[in-house]
Short mmCIF file of C-alpha atoms and ligand atoms in Angstrom, two decimals:
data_model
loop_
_atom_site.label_atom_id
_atom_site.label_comp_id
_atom_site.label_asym_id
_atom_site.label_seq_id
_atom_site.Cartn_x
_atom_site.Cartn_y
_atom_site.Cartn_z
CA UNK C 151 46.08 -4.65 -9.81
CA UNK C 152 44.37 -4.88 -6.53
CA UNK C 153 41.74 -7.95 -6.61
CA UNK C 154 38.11 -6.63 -4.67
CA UNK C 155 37.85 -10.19 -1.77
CA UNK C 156 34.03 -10.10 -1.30
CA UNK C 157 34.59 -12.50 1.86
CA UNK C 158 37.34 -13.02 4.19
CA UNK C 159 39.13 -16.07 2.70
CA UNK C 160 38.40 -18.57 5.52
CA UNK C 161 34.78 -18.44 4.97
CA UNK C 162 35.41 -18.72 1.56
CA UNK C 163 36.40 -22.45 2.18
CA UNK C 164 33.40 -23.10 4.60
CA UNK C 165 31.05 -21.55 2.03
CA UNK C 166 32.27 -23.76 -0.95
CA UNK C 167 32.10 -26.72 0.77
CA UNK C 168 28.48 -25.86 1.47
CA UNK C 169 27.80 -25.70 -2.33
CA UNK C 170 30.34 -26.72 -4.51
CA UNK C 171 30.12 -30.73 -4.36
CA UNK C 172 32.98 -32.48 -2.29
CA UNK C 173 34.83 -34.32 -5.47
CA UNK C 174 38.19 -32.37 -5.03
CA UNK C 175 38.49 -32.29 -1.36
CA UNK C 176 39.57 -29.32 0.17
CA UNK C 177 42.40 -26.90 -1.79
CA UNK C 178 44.93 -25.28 0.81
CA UNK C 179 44.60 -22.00 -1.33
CA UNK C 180 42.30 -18.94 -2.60
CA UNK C 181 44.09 -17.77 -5.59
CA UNK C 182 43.17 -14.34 -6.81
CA UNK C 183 45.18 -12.80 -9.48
CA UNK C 184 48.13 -14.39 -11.59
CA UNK C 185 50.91 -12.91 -13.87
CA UNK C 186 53.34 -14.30 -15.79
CA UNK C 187 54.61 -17.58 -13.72
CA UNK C 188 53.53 -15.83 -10.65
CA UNK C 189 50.03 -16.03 -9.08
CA UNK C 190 49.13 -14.24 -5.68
CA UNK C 191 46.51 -16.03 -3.05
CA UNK C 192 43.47 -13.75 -0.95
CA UNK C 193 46.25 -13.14 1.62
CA UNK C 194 48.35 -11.61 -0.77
CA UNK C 195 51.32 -14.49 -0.78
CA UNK C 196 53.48 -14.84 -4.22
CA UNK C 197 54.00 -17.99 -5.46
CA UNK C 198 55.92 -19.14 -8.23
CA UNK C 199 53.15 -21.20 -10.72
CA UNK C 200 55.27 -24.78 -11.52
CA UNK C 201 51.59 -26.84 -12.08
CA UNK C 202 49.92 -24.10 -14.53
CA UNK C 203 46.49 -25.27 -13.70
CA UNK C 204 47.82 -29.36 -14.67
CA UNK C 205 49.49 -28.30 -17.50
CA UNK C 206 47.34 -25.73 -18.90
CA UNK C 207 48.22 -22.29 -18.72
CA UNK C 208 51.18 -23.09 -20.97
CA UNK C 209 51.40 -18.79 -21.69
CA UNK C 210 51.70 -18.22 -17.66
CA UNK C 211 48.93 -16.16 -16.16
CA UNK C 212 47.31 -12.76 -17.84
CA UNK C 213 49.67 -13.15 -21.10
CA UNK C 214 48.30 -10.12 -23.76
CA UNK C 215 48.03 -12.21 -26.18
CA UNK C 216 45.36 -14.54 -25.07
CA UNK C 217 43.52 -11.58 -23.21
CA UNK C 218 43.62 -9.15 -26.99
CA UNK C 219 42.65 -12.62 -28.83
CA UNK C 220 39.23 -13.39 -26.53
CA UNK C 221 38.60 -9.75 -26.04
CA UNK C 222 38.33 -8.92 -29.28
CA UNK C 223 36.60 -12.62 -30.60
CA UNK C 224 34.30 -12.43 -27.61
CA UNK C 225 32.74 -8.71 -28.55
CA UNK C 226 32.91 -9.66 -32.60
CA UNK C 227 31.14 -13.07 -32.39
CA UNK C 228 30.81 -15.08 -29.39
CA UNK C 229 29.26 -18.04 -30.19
CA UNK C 230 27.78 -19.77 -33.45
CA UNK C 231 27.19 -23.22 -33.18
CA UNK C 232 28.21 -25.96 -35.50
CA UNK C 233 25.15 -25.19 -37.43
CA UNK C 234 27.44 -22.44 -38.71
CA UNK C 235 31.08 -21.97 -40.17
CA UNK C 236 32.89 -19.77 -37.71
CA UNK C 237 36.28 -18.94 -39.21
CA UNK C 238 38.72 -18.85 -36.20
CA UNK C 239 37.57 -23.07 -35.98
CA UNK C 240 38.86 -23.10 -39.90
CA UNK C 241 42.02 -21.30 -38.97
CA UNK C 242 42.66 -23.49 -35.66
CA UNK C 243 42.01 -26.74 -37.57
CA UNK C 244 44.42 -25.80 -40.57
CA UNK C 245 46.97 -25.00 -37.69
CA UNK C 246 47.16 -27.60 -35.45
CA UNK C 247 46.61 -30.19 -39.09
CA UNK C 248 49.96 -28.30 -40.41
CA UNK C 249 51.85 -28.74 -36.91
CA UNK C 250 50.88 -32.61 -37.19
CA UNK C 251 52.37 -32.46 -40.75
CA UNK C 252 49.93 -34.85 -42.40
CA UNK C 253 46.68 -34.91 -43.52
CA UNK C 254 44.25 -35.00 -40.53
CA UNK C 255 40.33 -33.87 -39.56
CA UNK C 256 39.56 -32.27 -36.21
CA UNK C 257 36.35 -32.61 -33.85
CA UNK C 258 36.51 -30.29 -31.51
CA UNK C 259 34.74 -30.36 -27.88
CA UNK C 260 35.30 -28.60 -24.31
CA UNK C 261 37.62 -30.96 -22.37
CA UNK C 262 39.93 -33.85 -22.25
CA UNK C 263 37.36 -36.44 -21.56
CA UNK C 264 35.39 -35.14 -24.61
CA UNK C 265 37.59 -34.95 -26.62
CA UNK C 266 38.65 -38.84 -25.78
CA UNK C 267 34.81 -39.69 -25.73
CA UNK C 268 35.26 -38.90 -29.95
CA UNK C 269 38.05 -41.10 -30.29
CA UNK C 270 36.46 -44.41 -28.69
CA UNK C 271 33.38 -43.43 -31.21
CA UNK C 272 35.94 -43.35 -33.55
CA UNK C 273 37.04 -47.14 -32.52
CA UNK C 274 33.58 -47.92 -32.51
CA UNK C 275 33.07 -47.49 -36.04
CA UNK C 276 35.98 -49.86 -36.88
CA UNK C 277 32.88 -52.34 -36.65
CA UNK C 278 35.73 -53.49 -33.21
CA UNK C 279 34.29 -53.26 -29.95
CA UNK C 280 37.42 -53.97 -27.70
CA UNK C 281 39.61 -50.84 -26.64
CA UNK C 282 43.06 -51.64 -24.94
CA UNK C 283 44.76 -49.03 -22.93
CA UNK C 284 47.37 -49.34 -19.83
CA UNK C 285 47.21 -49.72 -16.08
CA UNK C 286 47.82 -46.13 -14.28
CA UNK C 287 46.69 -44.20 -17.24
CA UNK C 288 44.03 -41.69 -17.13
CA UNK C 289 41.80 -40.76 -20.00
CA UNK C 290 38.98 -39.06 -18.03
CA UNK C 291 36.17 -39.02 -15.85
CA UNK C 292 33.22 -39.49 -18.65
CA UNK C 293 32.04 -42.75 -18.57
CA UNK C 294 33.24 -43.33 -22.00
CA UNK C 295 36.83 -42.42 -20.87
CA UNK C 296 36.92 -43.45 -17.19
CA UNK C 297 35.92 -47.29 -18.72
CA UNK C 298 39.66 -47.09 -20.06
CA UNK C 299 41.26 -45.07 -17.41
CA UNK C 300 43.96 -48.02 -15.59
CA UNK C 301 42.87 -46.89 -12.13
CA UNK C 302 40.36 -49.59 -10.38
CA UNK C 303 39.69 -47.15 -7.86
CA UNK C 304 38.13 -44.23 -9.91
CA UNK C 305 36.32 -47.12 -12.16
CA UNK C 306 34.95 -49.77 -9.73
CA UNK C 307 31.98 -47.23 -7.99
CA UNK C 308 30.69 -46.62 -11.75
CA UNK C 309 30.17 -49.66 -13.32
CA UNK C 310 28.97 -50.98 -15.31
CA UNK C 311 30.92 -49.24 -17.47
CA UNK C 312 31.61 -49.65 -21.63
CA UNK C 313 32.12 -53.09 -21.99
CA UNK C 314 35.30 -54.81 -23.68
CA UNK C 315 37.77 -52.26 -22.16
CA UNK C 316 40.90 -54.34 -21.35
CA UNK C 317 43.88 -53.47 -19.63
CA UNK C 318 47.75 -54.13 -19.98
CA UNK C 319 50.62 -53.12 -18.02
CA UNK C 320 52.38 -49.42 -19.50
CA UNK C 321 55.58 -49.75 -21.11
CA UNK C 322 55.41 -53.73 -21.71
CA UNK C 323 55.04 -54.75 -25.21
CA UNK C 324 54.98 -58.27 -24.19
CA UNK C 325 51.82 -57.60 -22.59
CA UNK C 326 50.22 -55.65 -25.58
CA UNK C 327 51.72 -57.81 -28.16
CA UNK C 328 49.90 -61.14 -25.98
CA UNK C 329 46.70 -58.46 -25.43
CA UNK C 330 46.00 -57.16 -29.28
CA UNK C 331 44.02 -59.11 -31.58
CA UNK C 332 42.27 -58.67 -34.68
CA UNK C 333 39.18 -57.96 -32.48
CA UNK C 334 41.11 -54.98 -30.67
CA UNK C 335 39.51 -51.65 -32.28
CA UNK C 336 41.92 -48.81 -30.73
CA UNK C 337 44.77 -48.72 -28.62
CA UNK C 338 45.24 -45.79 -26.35
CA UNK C 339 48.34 -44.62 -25.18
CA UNK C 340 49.66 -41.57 -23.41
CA UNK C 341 53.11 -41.17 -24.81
CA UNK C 342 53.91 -40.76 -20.73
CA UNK C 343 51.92 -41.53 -17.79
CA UNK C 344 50.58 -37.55 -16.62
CA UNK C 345 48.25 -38.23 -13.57
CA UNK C 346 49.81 -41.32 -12.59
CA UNK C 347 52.97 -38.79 -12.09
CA UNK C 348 55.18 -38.10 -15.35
CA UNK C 349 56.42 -41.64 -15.39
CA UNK C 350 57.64 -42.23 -18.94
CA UNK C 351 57.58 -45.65 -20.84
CA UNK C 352 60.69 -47.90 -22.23
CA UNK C 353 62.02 -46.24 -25.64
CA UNK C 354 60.62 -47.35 -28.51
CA UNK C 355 57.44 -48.43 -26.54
CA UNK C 356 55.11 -46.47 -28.98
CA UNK C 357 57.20 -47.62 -31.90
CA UNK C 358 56.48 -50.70 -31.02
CA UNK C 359 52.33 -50.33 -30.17
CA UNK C 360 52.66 -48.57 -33.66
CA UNK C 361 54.16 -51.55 -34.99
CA UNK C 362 51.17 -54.05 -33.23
CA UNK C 363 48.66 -51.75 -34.48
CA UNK C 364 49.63 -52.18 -38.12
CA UNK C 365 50.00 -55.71 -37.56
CA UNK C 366 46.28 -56.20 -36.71
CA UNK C 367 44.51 -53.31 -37.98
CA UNK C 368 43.87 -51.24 -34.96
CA UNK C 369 43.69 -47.91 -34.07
CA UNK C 370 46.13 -46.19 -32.11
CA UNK C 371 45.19 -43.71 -29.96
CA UNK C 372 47.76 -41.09 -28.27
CA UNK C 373 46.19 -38.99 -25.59
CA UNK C 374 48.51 -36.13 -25.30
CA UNK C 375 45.97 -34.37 -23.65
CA UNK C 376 48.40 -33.38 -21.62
CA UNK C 377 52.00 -34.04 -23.02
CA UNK C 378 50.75 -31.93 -25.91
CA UNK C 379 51.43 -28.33 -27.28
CA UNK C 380 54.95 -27.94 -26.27
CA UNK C 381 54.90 -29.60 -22.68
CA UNK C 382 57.42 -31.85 -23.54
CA UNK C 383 59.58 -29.13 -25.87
CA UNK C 384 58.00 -30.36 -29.22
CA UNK C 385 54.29 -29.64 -30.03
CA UNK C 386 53.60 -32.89 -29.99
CA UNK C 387 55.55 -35.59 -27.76
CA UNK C 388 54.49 -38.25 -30.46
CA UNK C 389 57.28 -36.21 -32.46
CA UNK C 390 59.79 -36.88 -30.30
CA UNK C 391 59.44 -40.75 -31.45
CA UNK C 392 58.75 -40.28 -35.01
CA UNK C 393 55.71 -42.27 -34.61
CA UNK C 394 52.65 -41.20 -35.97
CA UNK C 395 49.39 -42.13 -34.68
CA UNK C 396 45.79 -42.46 -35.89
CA UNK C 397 43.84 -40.37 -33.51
CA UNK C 398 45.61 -37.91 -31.29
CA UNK C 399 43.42 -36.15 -28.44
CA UNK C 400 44.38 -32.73 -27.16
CA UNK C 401 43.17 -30.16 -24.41
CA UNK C 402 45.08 -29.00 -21.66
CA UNK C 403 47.57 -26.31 -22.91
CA UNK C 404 45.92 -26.05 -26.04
CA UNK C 405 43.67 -22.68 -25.58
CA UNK C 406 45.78 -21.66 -22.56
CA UNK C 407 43.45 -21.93 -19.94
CA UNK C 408 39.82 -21.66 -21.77
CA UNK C 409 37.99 -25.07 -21.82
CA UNK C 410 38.75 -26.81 -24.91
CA UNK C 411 39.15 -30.62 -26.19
CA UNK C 412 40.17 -31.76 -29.69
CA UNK C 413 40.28 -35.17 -31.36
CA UNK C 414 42.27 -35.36 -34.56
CA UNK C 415 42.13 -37.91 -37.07
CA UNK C 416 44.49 -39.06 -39.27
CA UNK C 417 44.18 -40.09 -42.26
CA UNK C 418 41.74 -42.20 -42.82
CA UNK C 419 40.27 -42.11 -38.90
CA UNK C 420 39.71 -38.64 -39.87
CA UNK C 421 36.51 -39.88 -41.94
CA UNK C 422 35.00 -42.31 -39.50
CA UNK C 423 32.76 -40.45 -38.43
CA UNK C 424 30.06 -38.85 -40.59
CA UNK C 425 27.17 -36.70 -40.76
CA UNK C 426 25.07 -36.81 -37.85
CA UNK C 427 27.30 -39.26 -35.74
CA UNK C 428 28.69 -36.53 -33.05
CA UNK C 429 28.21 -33.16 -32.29
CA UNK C 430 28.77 -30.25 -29.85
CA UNK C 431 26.79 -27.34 -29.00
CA UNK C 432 29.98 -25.02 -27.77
CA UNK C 433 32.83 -27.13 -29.08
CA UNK C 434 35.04 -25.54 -31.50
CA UNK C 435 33.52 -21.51 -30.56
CA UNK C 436 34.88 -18.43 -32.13
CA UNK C 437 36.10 -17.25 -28.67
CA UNK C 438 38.52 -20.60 -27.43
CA UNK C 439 39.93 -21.01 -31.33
CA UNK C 440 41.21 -17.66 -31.35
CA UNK C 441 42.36 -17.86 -27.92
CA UNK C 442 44.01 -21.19 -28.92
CA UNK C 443 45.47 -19.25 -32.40
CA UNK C 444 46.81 -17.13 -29.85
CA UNK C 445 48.35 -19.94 -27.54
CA UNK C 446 49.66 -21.36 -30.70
CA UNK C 447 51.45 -17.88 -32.57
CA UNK C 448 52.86 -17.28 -28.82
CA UNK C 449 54.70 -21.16 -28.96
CA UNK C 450 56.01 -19.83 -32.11
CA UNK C 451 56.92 -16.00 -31.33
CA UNK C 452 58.18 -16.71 -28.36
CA UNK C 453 60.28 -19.78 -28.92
CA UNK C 454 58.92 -21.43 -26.07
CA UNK C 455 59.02 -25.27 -27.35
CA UNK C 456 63.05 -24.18 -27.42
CA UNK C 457 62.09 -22.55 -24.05
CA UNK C 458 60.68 -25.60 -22.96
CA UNK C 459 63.34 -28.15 -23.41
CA UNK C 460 66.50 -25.99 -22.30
CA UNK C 461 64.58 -24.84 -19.04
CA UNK C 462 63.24 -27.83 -18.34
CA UNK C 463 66.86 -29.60 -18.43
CA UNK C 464 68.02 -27.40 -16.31
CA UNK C 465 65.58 -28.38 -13.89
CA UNK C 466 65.74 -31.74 -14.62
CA UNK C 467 69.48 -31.29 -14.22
CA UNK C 468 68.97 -29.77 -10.94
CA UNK C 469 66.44 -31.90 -9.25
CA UNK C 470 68.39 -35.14 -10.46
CA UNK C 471 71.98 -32.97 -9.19
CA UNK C 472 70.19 -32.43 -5.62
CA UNK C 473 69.43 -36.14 -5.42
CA UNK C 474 72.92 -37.46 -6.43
CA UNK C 475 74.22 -34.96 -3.56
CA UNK C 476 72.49 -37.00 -1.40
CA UNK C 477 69.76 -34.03 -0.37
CA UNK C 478 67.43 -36.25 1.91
CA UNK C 479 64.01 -36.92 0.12
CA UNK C 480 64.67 -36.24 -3.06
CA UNK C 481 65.66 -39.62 -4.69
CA UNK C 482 65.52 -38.51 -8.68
CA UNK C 483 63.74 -36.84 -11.66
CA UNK C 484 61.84 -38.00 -14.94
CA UNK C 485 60.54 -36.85 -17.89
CA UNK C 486 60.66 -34.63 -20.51
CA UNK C 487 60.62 -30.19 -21.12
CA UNK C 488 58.81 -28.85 -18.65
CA UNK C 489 57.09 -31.90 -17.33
CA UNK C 490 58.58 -33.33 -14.47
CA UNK C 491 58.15 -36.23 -12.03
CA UNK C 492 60.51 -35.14 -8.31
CA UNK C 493 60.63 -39.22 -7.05
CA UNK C 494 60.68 -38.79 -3.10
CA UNK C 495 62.22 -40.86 -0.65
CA UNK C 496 61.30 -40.59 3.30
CA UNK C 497 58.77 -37.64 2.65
CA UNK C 498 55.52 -37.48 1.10
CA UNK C 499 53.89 -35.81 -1.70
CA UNK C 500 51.28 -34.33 0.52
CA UNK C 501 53.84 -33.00 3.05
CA UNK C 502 56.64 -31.92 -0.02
CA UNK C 503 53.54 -29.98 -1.70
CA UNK C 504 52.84 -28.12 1.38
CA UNK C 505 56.49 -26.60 2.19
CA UNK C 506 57.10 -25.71 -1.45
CA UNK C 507 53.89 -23.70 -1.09
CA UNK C 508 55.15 -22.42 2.08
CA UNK C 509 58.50 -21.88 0.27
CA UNK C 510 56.56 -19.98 -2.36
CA UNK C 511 55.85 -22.55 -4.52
CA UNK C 512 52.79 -24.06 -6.41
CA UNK C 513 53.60 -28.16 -7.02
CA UNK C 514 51.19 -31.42 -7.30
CA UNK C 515 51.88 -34.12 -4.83
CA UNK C 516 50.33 -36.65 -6.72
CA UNK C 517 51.58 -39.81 -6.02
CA UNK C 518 52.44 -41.86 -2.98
CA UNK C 519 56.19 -41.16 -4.09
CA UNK C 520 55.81 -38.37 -6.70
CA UNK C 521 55.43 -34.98 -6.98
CA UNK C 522 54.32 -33.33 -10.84
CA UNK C 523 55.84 -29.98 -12.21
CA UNK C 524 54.04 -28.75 -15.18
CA UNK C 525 54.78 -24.93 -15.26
CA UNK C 526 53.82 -22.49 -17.50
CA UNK C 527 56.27 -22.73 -20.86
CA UNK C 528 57.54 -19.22 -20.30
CA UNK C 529 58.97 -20.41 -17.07
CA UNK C 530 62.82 -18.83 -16.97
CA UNK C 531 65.98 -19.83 -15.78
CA UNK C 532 65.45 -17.84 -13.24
CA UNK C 533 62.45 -19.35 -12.14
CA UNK C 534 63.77 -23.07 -12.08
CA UNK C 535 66.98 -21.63 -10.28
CA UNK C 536 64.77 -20.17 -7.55
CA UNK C 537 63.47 -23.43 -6.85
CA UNK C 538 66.35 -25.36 -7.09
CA UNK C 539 68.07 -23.15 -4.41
CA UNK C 540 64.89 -23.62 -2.76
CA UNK C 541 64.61 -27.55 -3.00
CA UNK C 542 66.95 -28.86 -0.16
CA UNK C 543 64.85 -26.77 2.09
CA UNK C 544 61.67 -27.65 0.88
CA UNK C 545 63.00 -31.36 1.42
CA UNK C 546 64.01 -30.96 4.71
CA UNK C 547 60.70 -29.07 6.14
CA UNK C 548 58.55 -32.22 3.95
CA UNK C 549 60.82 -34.54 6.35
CA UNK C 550 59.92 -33.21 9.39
CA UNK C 551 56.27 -32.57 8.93
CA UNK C 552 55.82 -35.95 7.29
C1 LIG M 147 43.57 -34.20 -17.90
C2 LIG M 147 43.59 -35.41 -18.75
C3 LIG M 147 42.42 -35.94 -19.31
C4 LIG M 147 41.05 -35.41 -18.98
O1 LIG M 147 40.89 -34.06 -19.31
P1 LIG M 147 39.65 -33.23 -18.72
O2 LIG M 147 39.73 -31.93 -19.44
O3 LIG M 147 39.87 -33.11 -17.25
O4 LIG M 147 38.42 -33.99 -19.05
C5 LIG M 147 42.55 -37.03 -20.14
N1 LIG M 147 43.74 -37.57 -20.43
C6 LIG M 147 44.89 -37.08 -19.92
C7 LIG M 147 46.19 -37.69 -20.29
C8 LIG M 147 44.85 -35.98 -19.06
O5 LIG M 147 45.99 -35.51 -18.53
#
């Protein structure tokens, strides 16, 4: 198992920041090696995994599965193009089209943002031009998605960016009701707000975009880019709400860590676009399918979606028990399975991050009051109790050093 460190770990740092360029600002940590929900930094510290990569390793770190799936894909047939029919696309397609139970057509591309960039084509071919999606959402940093990401701040140094992009406040239906038109193409939704820190909406909130959608002939568009593929305990939050979009857009969990983005159509959006009208030159490879295949029979062999929900209650239950108790900093919990929003009080997400990690855990600060867990699906109950024994500690160090 050991790892061979070419470089002692603090020039690592210096050395990326000379040629990796500065978008991410500076990680705290050099991870090396990962197993199961644990991964293990160039120093040789443990940590207990509750981010997964944002939501992506879903199968925890090194899981067989995934590693016999690409190992054996990647020596067979490693990459085809779409000028050819490779079968573990066919196989993924019929898959994820029978865990959406209804007839559906998938693009598939490398990432999130791609995989968003299809559905605004999609819109596009409506013969609508004008896109509505929510403040605080994020749909990626393409231009195509970042022109309906809801954050000012990522947008405003870009533009211009796709024209007739407007934006409405998440969760109001007032707003999208007074927003929608006949001239509105798609509306994109994620079912909860991921980046802006698992915040999610009013019930019934998608019922009701459904509901405006019908009413004027629009697309809507659920990014579950990263509520999807068991995150939320189902393999699809949508399905939690019995609401079934037009377009859904997937990549995160979906191939387990491998770069991957689909856009699914349904229905009729499935046939928008035609011959000639999109393309990819590594979307939809042998080798991420059949790792996603893999990803997918694991969900299912391992019962993690019932995995998902029961451990994530019980942190949920935890986190919201530790803030009833009074434990300073912690002032509550949302969302749903194992995706979780920690709301802080008197600490911040920066300062929280950093003594979980000294605590031996991996967490995202991510906004001014929020911190985002989004472990691995085979996290245990054993793993959430560690860090709920953990937590009031973890509180009280974020309070002093904030
Ligand atoms: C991560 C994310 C994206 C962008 O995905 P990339 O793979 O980083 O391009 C889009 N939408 C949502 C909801 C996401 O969480």
């Amino acid at each position: 198992m050991s790892q061979t460190t070419t470089a002692p770990v603090a020039d690592l740092f210096d050395r990326r920041d000379k040629v990796v360029m500065g978008t991410y600002g500076r990680p705290a940590v050099t991870l090396t090696r990962g197993e199961g929900t644990r991964v293990w930094d160039a120093d040789g510290n443990e940590y207990v995994d509750l981010l997964a990569g944002i939501a992506v390793s879903v199968l925890g770190h090194g899981h067989p599965a995934i590693g016999a799936a690409v190992a054996a894909q990647v020596s067979r047939l490693c990459h085809t193009s779409n000028l050819y029919v490779n079968e573990p696309q066919v196989l993924l397609a019929e898959r994820l089209v029978a865990l959406l139970g209804t007839d559906a057509r998938i693009f598939f591309g490398n990432s999130g943002a791609e995989a968003n960039e299809c559905a605004i084509k999609i819109s596009r071919k409506t013969g609508r031009k004008e896109i509505i999606a929510t403040d605080g959402s994020f749909h990626g940093r393409t231009m195509g998605a970042l022109s309906i990401t809801g954050q000012p701040g990522k947008r405003t140094p870009f533009e211009p960016l796709l024209p007739g992009a407007r934006f409405v406040p998440y969760g109001d239906v007032a707003a999208l009701k007074e927003a929608i038109s006949e001239r509105t193409a798609a509306v994109f939704l994620e079912p909860t707000l991921g980046e802006a820190g698992v915040i999610p909406p009013p019930p019934d909130y998608l019922a009701a975009a459904r509901a405006l959608c019908d009413e004027t002939g629009a697309l809507l568009v659920l990014d579950e880019i990263q509520s999807g593929i068991g995150r939320t305990g189902a393999w699809f939050a949508h399905q939690h709400e019995g609401v079934l979009p037009d377009v859904v857009t997937l990549a995160k969990g979906l191939a387990g860590g491998l770069p991957i983005g689909a856009c699914i159509g349904i229905g009729a959006a499935g046939s928008l676009l035609g011959p000639g009208e999109h393309g990819s030159t590594f979307g939809g490879g042998p080798v991420v399918c059949a790792a996603a295949l893999a990803v997918l029979d694991t969900i299912e062999s391992e019962g993690l979606l019932a995995s998902a929900t029961r451990v994530g209650a019980r942190l949920a239950a935890g986190i919201q028990a530790a803030a009833d108790a009074g434990v300073p900093g912690i002032a509550g919990v949302q969302g749903t399975g194992l995706w979780l929003g920690i709301e802080l009080s008197t600490t911040t997400p920066g300062a929280f991050e950093a003594a979980a990690r000294t605590a031996g855990f991996l967490v995202n600060g991510i906004a001014p009051d929020r911190v985002r867990l989004a472990p691995p699906l085979v996290l245990t109950e054993a793993d959430a109790d560690a860090f709920l024994a953990a937590l009031p500690g973890i509180a009280a160090a974020a309070r002093q050093a904030a």
